[in-house]
mmCIF file of C-alpha atoms in Angstrom:
data_model
loop_
_atom_site.group_PDB
_atom_site.id
_atom_site.type_symbol
_atom_site.label_atom_id
_atom_site.label_comp_id
_atom_site.label_asym_id
_atom_site.label_seq_id
_atom_site.Cartn_x
_atom_site.Cartn_y
_atom_site.Cartn_z
ATOM 1 C CA GLY A 1 8.264 3.448 -15.978
ATOM 2 C CA PHE A 2 4.519 2.347 -17.638
ATOM 3 C CA LYS A 3 1.301 0.611 -17.303
ATOM 4 C CA SER A 4 -0.188 -0.411 -20.580
ATOM 5 C CA GLY A 5 -2.931 1.193 -21.910
ATOM 6 C CA GLY A 6 -6.146 -0.792 -22.623
ATOM 7 C CA PHE A 7 -9.458 -0.756 -22.905
ATOM 8 C CA THR A 8 -12.593 -1.132 -20.600
ATOM 9 C CA GLN A 9 -14.458 -4.187 -22.100
ATOM 10 C CA ARG A 10 -17.904 -4.283 -20.403
ATOM 11 C CA VAL A 11 -20.036 -0.677 -21.029
ATOM 12 C CA PHE A 12 -23.116 -0.011 -18.521
ATOM 13 C CA PRO A 13 -24.741 1.881 -20.335
ATOM 14 C CA PRO A 14 -23.544 0.606 -23.644
ATOM 15 C CA ILE A 15 -22.694 2.582 -26.314
ATOM 16 C CA ILE A 16 -24.663 2.155 -29.436
ATOM 17 C CA ALA A 17 -23.774 4.521 -32.840
ATOM 18 C CA GLY A 18 -27.031 6.254 -33.265
ATOM 19 C CA VAL A 19 -28.776 5.380 -29.842
ATOM 20 C CA THR A 20 -26.751 6.206 -27.138
ATOM 21 C CA ALA A 21 -24.204 8.147 -29.711
ATOM 22 C CA PRO A 22 -23.705 10.138 -33.032
ATOM 23 C CA PRO A 23 -24.642 8.235 -35.560
ATOM 24 C CA GLY A 24 -21.619 7.026 -37.786
ATOM 25 C CA THR A 25 -19.559 6.870 -34.892
ATOM 26 C CA PRO A 26 -16.578 4.219 -35.704
ATOM 27 C CA ASP A 27 -17.113 1.050 -33.648
ATOM 28 C CA ILE A 28 -13.607 1.996 -32.122
ATOM 29 C CA ASP A 29 -15.232 5.209 -30.551
ATOM 30 C CA LEU A 30 -17.658 3.441 -28.831
ATOM 31 C CA ILE A 31 -15.573 1.382 -26.597
ATOM 32 C CA PRO A 32 -13.884 3.520 -23.717
ATOM 33 C CA THR A 33 -10.151 2.740 -23.780
ATOM 34 C CA TYR A 34 -7.417 4.664 -22.009
ATOM 35 C CA ASP A 35 -3.518 5.355 -23.420
ATOM 36 C CA PRO A 36 -0.700 3.740 -21.474
ATOM 37 C CA GLU A 37 0.865 5.798 -18.146
ATOM 38 C CA PHE A 38 3.965 6.891 -16.918
ATOM 39 C CA VAL A 39 6.011 7.599 -14.561
ATOM 40 C CA LYS A 40 9.200 8.929 -13.301
ATOM 41 C CA ALA A 41 11.140 7.328 -10.623
ATOM 42 C CA TYR A 42 14.065 8.782 -7.477
ATOM 43 C CA GLU A 43 15.283 7.330 -5.276
ATOM 44 C CA LEU A 44 18.256 7.708 -3.071
ATOM 45 C CA GLY A 45 18.340 5.462 0.265
ATOM 46 C CA PHE A 46 21.118 3.769 2.400
ATOM 47 C CA LYS A 47 21.946 0.058 3.361
ATOM 48 C CA SER A 48 23.823 -0.031 7.097
ATOM 49 C CA THR A 49 25.025 -2.673 9.311
ATOM 50 C CA LEU A 50 26.140 -0.648 12.656
ATOM 51 C CA ALA A 51 27.081 -1.885 16.233
ATOM 52 C CA ASP A 52 29.500 -4.592 15.643
ATOM 53 C CA GLY A 53 26.676 -6.145 13.256
ATOM 54 C CA LYS A 54 23.872 -6.151 16.009
ATOM 55 C CA VAL A 55 21.774 -2.525 14.128
ATOM 56 C CA ARG A 56 20.509 -3.033 10.747
ATOM 57 C CA LEU A 57 19.532 0.379 9.959
ATOM 58 C CA ASN A 58 18.105 0.385 6.808
ATOM 59 C CA GLY A 59 16.170 3.550 4.719
ATOM 60 C CA ALA A 60 14.852 5.503 1.138
ATOM 61 C CA LEU A 61 14.231 9.011 0.677
ATOM 62 C CA PHE A 62 11.858 8.819 -2.801
ATOM 63 C CA THR A 63 9.753 10.884 -5.144
ATOM 64 C CA SER A 64 7.786 9.447 -8.506
ATOM 65 C CA ASP A 65 6.149 12.099 -10.861
ATOM 66 C CA TYR A 66 3.137 10.088 -13.033
ATOM 67 C CA ASP A 67 2.056 11.129 -16.862
ATOM 68 C CA ASP A 68 -1.458 9.939 -17.575
ATOM 69 C CA LEU A 69 -2.245 8.620 -14.198
ATOM 70 C CA GLN A 70 -4.561 5.112 -14.816
ATOM 71 C CA VAL A 71 -7.640 6.176 -12.310
ATOM 72 C CA GLN A 72 -11.073 3.643 -12.394
ATOM 73 C CA VAL A 73 -13.707 6.560 -12.429
ATOM 74 C CA PHE A 74 -17.598 6.467 -12.124
ATOM 75 C CA ASN A 75 -18.826 8.070 -15.158
ATOM 76 C CA SER A 76 -21.482 6.181 -15.429
ATOM 77 C CA VAL A 77 -23.836 3.425 -13.702
ATOM 78 C CA ALA A 78 -20.102 1.069 -14.125
ATOM 79 C CA PRO A 79 -16.958 1.679 -13.217
ATOM 80 C CA VAL A 80 -14.289 3.087 -16.542
ATOM 81 C CA THR A 81 -11.236 3.419 -16.329
ATOM 82 C CA GLU A 82 -9.649 7.208 -17.132
ATOM 83 C CA ASN A 83 -6.267 9.173 -17.512
ATOM 84 C CA ILE A 84 -7.176 12.051 -15.918
ATOM 85 C CA GLY A 85 -3.715 14.237 -15.600
ATOM 86 C CA SER A 86 -0.514 13.873 -13.482
ATOM 87 C CA ALA A 87 0.544 13.289 -9.715
ATOM 88 C CA THR A 88 3.526 13.014 -7.412
ATOM 89 C CA ILE A 89 3.952 10.151 -4.800
ATOM 90 C CA SER A 90 7.132 11.247 -2.253
ATOM 91 C CA GLY A 91 8.367 9.559 0.543
ATOM 92 C CA VAL A 92 10.364 7.827 3.169
ATOM 93 C CA GLU A 93 10.828 4.513 4.543
ATOM 94 C CA LEU A 94 12.733 3.261 7.546
ATOM 95 C CA GLU A 95 13.401 -0.311 8.236
ATOM 96 C CA VAL A 96 15.714 -1.880 11.556
ATOM 97 C CA GLN A 97 16.234 -4.406 13.217
ATOM 98 C CA ALA A 98 18.866 -4.948 16.125
ATOM 99 C CA ALA A 99 19.794 -8.001 18.338
ATOM 100 C CA PRO A 100 21.291 -6.131 21.582
ATOM 101 C CA GLY A 101 22.348 -10.416 23.048
ATOM 102 C CA ASN A 102 20.500 -12.725 25.869
ATOM 103 C CA GLY A 103 18.154 -13.584 22.778
ATOM 104 C CA TRP A 104 16.242 -10.019 22.176
ATOM 105 C CA LEU A 105 15.421 -9.455 18.794
ATOM 106 C CA ILE A 106 13.584 -5.620 17.980
ATOM 107 C CA GLU A 107 12.512 -4.812 14.489
ATOM 108 C CA GLY A 108 10.446 -1.996 13.158
ATOM 109 C CA SER A 109 9.785 0.503 10.246
ATOM 110 C CA PHE A 110 8.000 3.637 9.328
ATOM 111 C CA SER A 111 6.728 5.054 5.993
ATOM 112 C CA TYR A 112 5.522 8.343 5.151
ATOM 113 C CA LEU A 113 3.715 9.520 1.782
ATOM 114 C CA ASP A 114 2.679 11.764 0.487
ATOM 115 C CA ALA A 115 0.468 11.765 -3.039
ATOM 116 C CA GLU A 116 -1.045 14.747 -4.793
ATOM 117 C CA TYR A 117 -2.941 15.396 -8.190
ATOM 118 C CA ASN A 118 -1.246 17.475 -10.103
ATOM 119 C CA ASP A 119 -3.164 18.415 -12.750
ATOM 120 C CA ILE A 120 -6.175 16.508 -13.920
ATOM 121 C CA GLU A 121 -9.056 16.770 -15.634
ATOM 122 C CA THR A 122 -11.843 17.810 -12.975
ATOM 123 C CA ASP A 123 -15.056 17.884 -15.347
ATOM 124 C CA LEU A 124 -14.142 14.814 -17.214
ATOM 125 C CA THR A 125 -13.993 12.156 -13.856
ATOM 126 C CA LEU A 126 -15.616 14.156 -11.058
ATOM 127 C CA ILE A 127 -12.087 13.889 -9.044
ATOM 128 C CA GLY A 128 -11.551 16.945 -6.988
ATOM 129 C CA GLU A 129 -7.224 18.161 -7.240
ATOM 130 C CA ASN A 130 -7.441 18.577 -3.735
ATOM 131 C CA PHE A 131 -9.110 14.567 -3.163
ATOM 132 C CA ALA A 132 -6.716 11.585 -1.572
ATOM 133 C CA PHE A 133 -5.436 9.184 -3.204
ATOM 134 C CA GLU A 134 -7.181 5.780 -2.494
ATOM 135 C CA ARG A 135 -5.843 3.049 -1.181
ATOM 136 C CA ILE A 136 -2.467 5.035 0.320
ATOM 137 C CA PRO A 137 -2.043 5.854 4.117
ATOM 138 C CA GLU A 138 0.080 8.665 5.044
ATOM 139 C CA MET A 139 1.569 7.214 7.457
ATOM 140 C CA SER A 140 2.218 3.088 8.791
ATOM 141 C CA GLY A 141 4.491 1.601 10.757
ATOM 142 C CA SER A 142 5.218 -1.570 13.469
ATOM 143 C CA LEU A 143 7.613 -3.246 15.705
ATOM 144 C CA GLY A 144 7.753 -6.677 16.383
ATOM 145 C CA VAL A 145 9.963 -7.634 20.145
ATOM 146 C CA SER A 146 11.066 -11.229 20.973
ATOM 147 C CA LYS A 147 12.850 -12.967 23.870
ATOM 148 C CA GLU A 148 14.698 -16.275 23.310
ATOM 149 C CA VAL A 149 14.094 -18.435 26.433
ATOM 150 C CA ASP A 150 16.926 -21.241 26.962
ATOM 151 C CA MET A 151 15.368 -24.176 29.267
ATOM 152 C CA SER A 152 18.343 -25.775 29.133
ATOM 153 C CA ASP A 153 17.762 -29.716 28.105
ATOM 154 C CA LEU A 154 14.253 -28.794 27.636
ATOM 155 C CA GLY A 155 14.027 -26.812 24.816
ATOM 156 C CA ASP A 156 13.785 -23.305 24.319
ATOM 157 C CA VAL A 157 10.747 -20.949 24.323
ATOM 158 C CA VAL A 158 10.642 -17.532 21.928
ATOM 159 C CA LEU A 159 8.264 -14.980 22.992
ATOM 160 C CA ARG A 160 7.365 -11.839 20.588
ATOM 161 C CA VAL A 161 4.556 -9.356 20.584
ATOM 162 C CA ASP A 162 3.809 -7.229 17.048
ATOM 163 C CA TRP A 163 2.120 -4.490 16.992
ATOM 164 C CA SER A 164 1.318 -2.380 13.625
ATOM 165 C CA TYR A 165 -0.394 0.967 12.463
ATOM 166 C CA ARG A 166 -2.113 2.655 9.269
ATOM 167 C CA ASP A 167 -3.281 6.297 9.143
ATOM 168 C CA GLU A 168 -6.828 6.205 7.339
ATOM 169 C CA THR A 169 -7.387 5.071 3.624
ATOM 170 C CA TYR A 170 -10.360 5.979 0.972
ATOM 171 C CA ASN A 171 -11.273 3.081 -0.691
ATOM 172 C CA ASP A 172 -12.473 4.743 -3.964
ATOM 173 C CA ALA A 173 -10.835 7.810 -6.299
ATOM 174 C CA TYR A 174 -14.386 9.710 -4.878
ATOM 175 C CA ASN A 175 -12.806 10.062 -1.559
ATOM 176 C CA THR A 176 -16.692 8.171 -0.595
ATOM 177 C CA GLU A 177 -17.000 8.527 3.641
ATOM 178 C CA LEU A 178 -18.573 5.337 3.289
ATOM 179 C CA LEU A 179 -15.974 3.656 2.170
ATOM 180 C CA LYS A 180 -13.446 4.703 3.753
ATOM 181 C CA THR A 181 -11.086 2.478 6.529
ATOM 182 C CA GLU A 182 -10.045 4.605 9.417
ATOM 183 C CA SER A 183 -6.858 4.430 11.093
ATOM 184 C CA TYR A 184 -6.175 1.436 13.267
ATOM 185 C CA ASP A 185 -3.457 -0.300 15.172
ATOM 186 C CA LEU A 186 -3.275 -4.280 15.818
ATOM 187 C CA TRP A 187 -1.132 -6.169 18.002
ATOM 188 C CA ASN A 188 -0.286 -9.888 17.361
ATOM 189 C CA ALA A 189 1.598 -11.932 20.384
ATOM 190 C CA SER A 190 2.993 -15.648 20.030
ATOM 191 C CA ALA A 191 4.726 -18.180 21.779
ATOM 192 C CA ARG A 192 6.738 -21.206 20.200
ATOM 193 C CA TRP A 193 8.085 -24.277 22.312
ATOM 194 C CA THR A 194 11.127 -26.355 20.453
ATOM 195 C CA ASN A 195 12.672 -29.213 21.854
ATOM 196 C CA THR A 196 16.705 -29.409 22.599
ATOM 197 C CA ALA A 197 16.194 -31.500 19.090
ATOM 198 C CA GLY A 198 15.097 -29.025 16.931
ATOM 199 C CA ASP A 199 12.962 -31.347 15.836
ATOM 200 C CA TRP A 200 9.551 -30.691 17.034
ATOM 201 C CA SER A 201 7.975 -27.079 18.680
ATOM 202 C CA VAL A 202 4.313 -25.965 19.458
ATOM 203 C CA LEU A 203 3.450 -22.561 19.044
ATOM 204 C CA LEU A 204 0.792 -20.593 20.660
ATOM 205 C CA SER A 205 -0.845 -17.431 18.508
ATOM 206 C CA GLY A 206 -3.170 -14.956 18.326
ATOM 207 C CA ARG A 207 -3.656 -11.991 15.525
ATOM 208 C CA ASN A 208 -5.411 -9.305 16.353
ATOM 209 C CA LEU A 209 -5.703 -9.300 19.450
#
């Protein structure tokens, strides 16, 4: 796969021949440009249904090799996009759904990512090879449990609780501590009543509890 190359339209301070660039610099060289980014992606996965259809388990192992990686950098006042080198992102993902009966439903997922720069131009970008990728958590996961209760002529109620987790992430390529998002987990819960005809329902829910 690939991402197209391009140019940075707004540059500050401006690059002007004879002022901030050598006299006679061609116009095309006054515009910061970047080349396409290429990636080779390899994935091995499976999808399965187990326990007489009560459990669904899916998983994947993958690795992605990037060349001419495009990253937004701050070499001056305003950001520009540069091709900084090569990188690899590898990981594993698992997801499971289970319906053991009696109105129970269990859903879960897990993801592990290993992202690292292989060969980058540190003098051009001021980004170190040991820096963490921006906006990529090392681990994340979720778990949801719901229970459906049949109340006969009064309809039915579905109670559900969800939990999710996300590792710390940096929000810029320079790993600025002030912009870092710490690891966190979230809880959501809900209760939904539906009448016997199935045409009315009432939902009480809370997010980020």
